[in-house]
CSV table of N, CA and C in Angstrom, one decimal:
chain,number,residue,atom,x,y,z
U,1,UNK,N,125.7,156.4,90.1
U,1,UNK,CA,125.6,155.2,91.1
U,1,UNK,C,123.8,154.8,90.7
U,2,UNK,N,124.4,153.4,90.0
U,2,UNK,CA,123.0,152.7,89.5
U,2,UNK,C,122.5,151.8,90.6
U,3,UNK,N,121.0,151.7,90.2
U,3,UNK,CA,120.4,150.8,91.3
U,3,UNK,C,120.3,149.4,91.0
U,4,UNK,N,120.4,148.6,91.9
U,4,UNK,CA,120.6,147.0,91.5
U,4,UNK,C,118.9,146.7,90.8
U,5,UNK,N,118.3,147.7,90.4
U,5,UNK,CA,116.9,147.5,89.9
U,5,UNK,C,116.5,148.5,88.6
U,6,UNK,N,116.6,147.5,87.5
U,6,UNK,CA,116.2,148.5,86.4
U,6,UNK,C,115.0,149.3,86.5
U,7,UNK,N,115.1,150.5,86.1
U,7,UNK,CA,113.7,151.1,86.1
U,7,UNK,C,113.5,152.3,85.4
U,8,UNK,N,112.3,152.3,84.5
U,8,UNK,CA,112.4,153.6,84.0
U,8,UNK,C,112.6,155.1,84.6
U,9,UNK,N,113.2,155.9,84.2
U,9,UNK,CA,113.7,157.2,85.4
U,9,UNK,C,112.4,158.0,85.7
U,10,UNK,N,110.9,157.6,84.7
U,10,UNK,CA,109.8,158.4,85.4
U,10,UNK,C,109.1,157.6,86.4
U,11,UNK,N,109.7,156.4,86.6
U,11,UNK,CA,109.0,155.4,87.4
U,11,UNK,C,109.0,155.5,88.8
U,12,UNK,N,107.8,155.3,89.4
U,12,UNK,CA,107.5,155.7,90.9
U,12,UNK,C,108.1,154.1,91.5
U,13,UNK,N,108.7,154.5,92.7
U,13,UNK,CA,109.0,153.6,93.5
U,13,UNK,C,108.3,153.5,94.7
U,14,UNK,N,107.5,152.2,95.2
U,14,UNK,CA,107.1,152.3,96.6
U,14,UNK,C,107.9,152.6,97.6
U,15,UNK,N,107.2,153.3,98.7
U,15,UNK,CA,108.1,153.6,99.9
U,15,UNK,C,108.7,152.1,100.4
U,16,UNK,N,107.9,151.3,100.2
U,16,UNK,CA,108.5,150.0,101.1
U,16,UNK,C,109.9,149.3,100.1
U,17,UNK,N,110.4,150.0,99.1
U,17,UNK,CA,111.1,149.4,98.3
U,17,UNK,C,112.5,150.1,98.4
U,18,UNK,N,112.5,151.1,99.0
U,18,UNK,CA,113.5,152.0,99.4
U,18,UNK,C,114.7,151.6,100.1
U,19,UNK,N,114.2,150.3,101.2
U,19,UNK,CA,115.1,149.6,101.7
U,19,UNK,C,115.8,148.8,100.9
U,20,UNK,N,115.5,147.9,100.0
U,20,UNK,CA,115.8,147.2,99.3
U,20,UNK,C,116.8,147.8,98.2
U,21,UNK,N,116.5,148.8,97.7
U,21,UNK,CA,117.2,149.6,96.3
U,21,UNK,C,118.0,150.9,97.0
U,22,UNK,N,117.9,151.7,98.1
U,22,UNK,CA,118.9,152.7,98.7
U,22,UNK,C,119.1,152.4,99.7
U,23,UNK,N,118.7,151.2,100.4
U,23,UNK,CA,119.0,151.0,102.0
U,23,UNK,C,118.7,152.0,103.1
U,24,UNK,N,117.6,152.8,102.6
U,24,UNK,CA,116.6,153.6,103.5
U,24,UNK,C,115.5,152.6,104.2
U,25,UNK,N,115.6,152.6,105.8
U,25,UNK,CA,114.4,152.1,106.5
U,25,UNK,C,113.4,153.2,106.6
U,26,UNK,N,112.3,152.7,106.8
U,26,UNK,CA,111.3,153.6,107.1
U,26,UNK,C,111.4,154.7,108.4
U,27,UNK,N,111.9,154.5,109.4
U,27,UNK,CA,112.6,155.6,110.3
U,27,UNK,C,113.4,156.8,109.6
U,28,UNK,N,114.6,155.9,109.0
U,28,UNK,CA,115.5,157.0,108.4
U,28,UNK,C,114.9,157.8,107.3
U,29,UNK,N,113.7,157.5,106.5
U,29,UNK,CA,112.9,158.2,105.6
U,29,UNK,C,112.4,159.2,106.2
U,30,UNK,N,111.6,159.1,107.2
U,30,UNK,CA,111.1,159.8,108.2
U,30,UNK,C,111.9,160.9,108.6
U,31,UNK,N,113.1,160.6,109.1
U,31,UNK,CA,114.1,161.8,109.5
U,31,UNK,C,114.4,162.7,108.7
U,32,UNK,N,114.6,161.9,107.3
U,32,UNK,CA,115.0,162.7,106.0
U,32,UNK,C,114.4,163.6,105.8
U,33,UNK,N,112.6,163.1,105.6
U,33,UNK,CA,111.6,164.1,105.0
U,33,UNK,C,111.3,165.1,105.9
U,34,UNK,N,111.5,165.0,107.5
U,34,UNK,CA,111.5,166.0,108.5
U,34,UNK,C,112.8,166.9,108.2
U,35,UNK,N,114.1,166.6,108.4
U,35,UNK,CA,115.3,167.3,108.6
U,35,UNK,C,115.9,167.7,107.1
U,36,UNK,N,115.7,167.1,106.0
U,36,UNK,CA,116.5,167.2,104.8
U,36,UNK,C,115.7,167.8,103.9
U,37,UNK,N,115.4,169.2,103.5
U,37,UNK,CA,114.7,169.9,102.5
U,37,UNK,C,114.9,169.5,101.0
U,38,UNK,N,116.3,169.1,100.8
U,38,UNK,CA,116.6,168.5,99.6
U,38,UNK,C,115.7,166.7,99.3
U,39,UNK,N,115.6,165.9,100.3
U,39,UNK,CA,115.0,165.0,100.2
U,39,UNK,C,113.7,165.1,99.1
U,40,UNK,N,113.2,164.3,98.4
U,40,UNK,CA,112.2,164.2,97.2
U,40,UNK,C,111.1,164.1,98.0
U,41,UNK,N,110.1,164.6,97.7
U,41,UNK,CA,108.9,164.7,98.1
U,41,UNK,C,108.1,163.2,97.5
U,42,UNK,N,107.1,162.7,98.6
U,42,UNK,CA,106.6,161.5,98.1
U,42,UNK,C,105.3,161.9,97.6
U,43,UNK,N,104.9,161.1,96.8
U,43,UNK,CA,103.4,160.7,96.0
U,43,UNK,C,102.6,160.1,96.6
U,44,UNK,N,101.4,160.6,97.1
U,44,UNK,CA,100.4,159.5,97.9
U,44,UNK,C,99.3,159.7,96.7
U,45,UNK,N,98.6,158.3,96.6
U,45,UNK,CA,97.5,158.2,95.7
U,45,UNK,C,96.1,157.7,96.7
U,46,UNK,N,95.9,159.1,97.5
U,46,UNK,CA,94.7,158.7,98.3
U,46,UNK,C,94.8,159.6,99.7
U,47,UNK,N,94.1,159.9,100.0
U,47,UNK,CA,94.0,161.1,101.4
U,47,UNK,C,94.2,160.2,102.5
U,48,UNK,N,94.1,159.0,102.7
U,48,UNK,CA,94.2,158.5,103.9
U,48,UNK,C,95.4,158.4,104.1
U,49,UNK,N,95.6,158.0,105.9
U,49,UNK,CA,97.1,157.9,106.1
U,49,UNK,C,97.7,156.4,105.8
U,50,UNK,N,97.1,155.2,105.2
U,50,UNK,CA,97.4,154.4,104.8
U,50,UNK,C,97.3,154.3,103.6
U,51,UNK,N,97.1,155.5,102.6
U,51,UNK,CA,97.1,155.4,101.2
U,51,UNK,C,98.9,155.2,100.9
U,52,UNK,N,99.2,154.3,99.8
U,52,UNK,CA,100.8,153.8,99.7
U,52,UNK,C,101.4,155.4,99.6
U,53,UNK,N,103.0,155.5,99.7
U,53,UNK,CA,103.6,156.4,99.4
U,53,UNK,C,104.3,156.1,98.2
U,54,UNK,N,104.7,156.6,97.2
U,54,UNK,CA,105.8,156.4,96.0
U,54,UNK,C,106.7,157.7,96.0
U,55,UNK,N,107.6,157.2,95.4
U,55,UNK,CA,109.0,158.4,95.1
U,55,UNK,C,109.4,158.3,93.5
U,56,UNK,N,109.7,159.1,93.1
U,56,UNK,CA,110.2,159.1,91.4
U,56,UNK,C,111.7,159.0,91.3
U,57,UNK,N,112.0,158.1,90.6
U,57,UNK,CA,113.4,157.2,90.5
U,57,UNK,C,114.4,158.4,90.4
U,58,UNK,N,113.7,159.2,89.4
U,58,UNK,CA,115.0,160.3,89.2
U,58,UNK,C,115.4,161.1,90.1
U,59,UNK,N,114.2,161.6,90.9
U,59,UNK,CA,114.5,162.5,91.9
U,59,UNK,C,115.1,161.8,93.1
U,60,UNK,N,115.1,160.5,93.2
U,60,UNK,CA,115.7,160.1,94.5
U,60,UNK,C,117.4,159.8,94.2
U,61,UNK,N,117.5,159.3,92.3
U,61,UNK,CA,119.1,159.6,91.9
U,61,UNK,C,119.6,160.6,92.1
U,62,UNK,N,118.7,161.8,92.0
U,62,UNK,CA,119.5,163.1,92.0
U,62,UNK,C,119.6,163.5,93.2
U,63,UNK,N,119.0,163.5,94.0
U,63,UNK,CA,119.1,163.6,95.6
U,63,UNK,C,120.4,163.1,95.9
U,64,UNK,N,120.3,161.3,95.9
U,64,UNK,CA,121.5,160.6,96.1
U,64,UNK,C,123.1,161.2,95.6
U,65,UNK,N,123.0,161.7,94.4
U,65,UNK,CA,124.1,162.2,93.7
U,65,UNK,C,124.5,163.3,94.1
U,66,UNK,N,123.6,164.1,94.6
U,66,UNK,CA,123.9,165.7,95.5
U,66,UNK,C,124.5,165.1,96.7
U,67,UNK,N,124.0,164.4,97.5
U,67,UNK,CA,124.8,163.5,98.5
U,67,UNK,C,126.3,163.4,98.2
U,68,UNK,N,126.5,162.5,97.6
U,68,UNK,CA,127.9,162.1,97.3
U,68,UNK,C,128.8,163.4,96.6
U,69,UNK,N,128.3,164.4,95.7
U,69,UNK,CA,129.0,165.6,95.4
U,69,UNK,C,129.2,166.2,96.7
U,70,UNK,N,128.4,166.3,97.6
U,70,UNK,CA,128.4,167.0,99.0
U,70,UNK,C,129.5,166.3,99.8
U,71,UNK,N,129.8,165.1,99.9
U,71,UNK,CA,130.4,164.5,100.4
U,71,UNK,C,131.9,164.6,100.1
U,72,UNK,N,132.1,164.4,98.7
U,72,UNK,CA,133.1,164.7,97.9
U,72,UNK,C,134.0,166.0,98.4
U,73,UNK,N,133.1,166.8,98.3
U,73,UNK,CA,133.5,168.4,98.3
U,73,UNK,C,134.1,168.6,99.3
U,74,UNK,N,133.7,168.1,100.6
U,74,UNK,CA,133.7,168.3,102.1
U,74,UNK,C,135.4,167.6,102.3
U,75,UNK,N,135.5,166.9,101.2
U,75,UNK,CA,136.9,166.1,101.8
U,75,UNK,C,138.2,166.8,101.2
């Protein structure tokens, strides 16, 4: 699946853009981080709670492809 935004595979995607690119709301991201060990780990540049969170684009794509394979193998 290609994202609607072109990026370098090493690109960092701000958490705020995950809804636009992947359709993931902040609440859904929180649930995935808590309950899905395969969901990519975030990267924070700073130690404060307000520090911006980023995700590696290729890790998100790999996670999504894994979910698609899971779905297809269940059918």
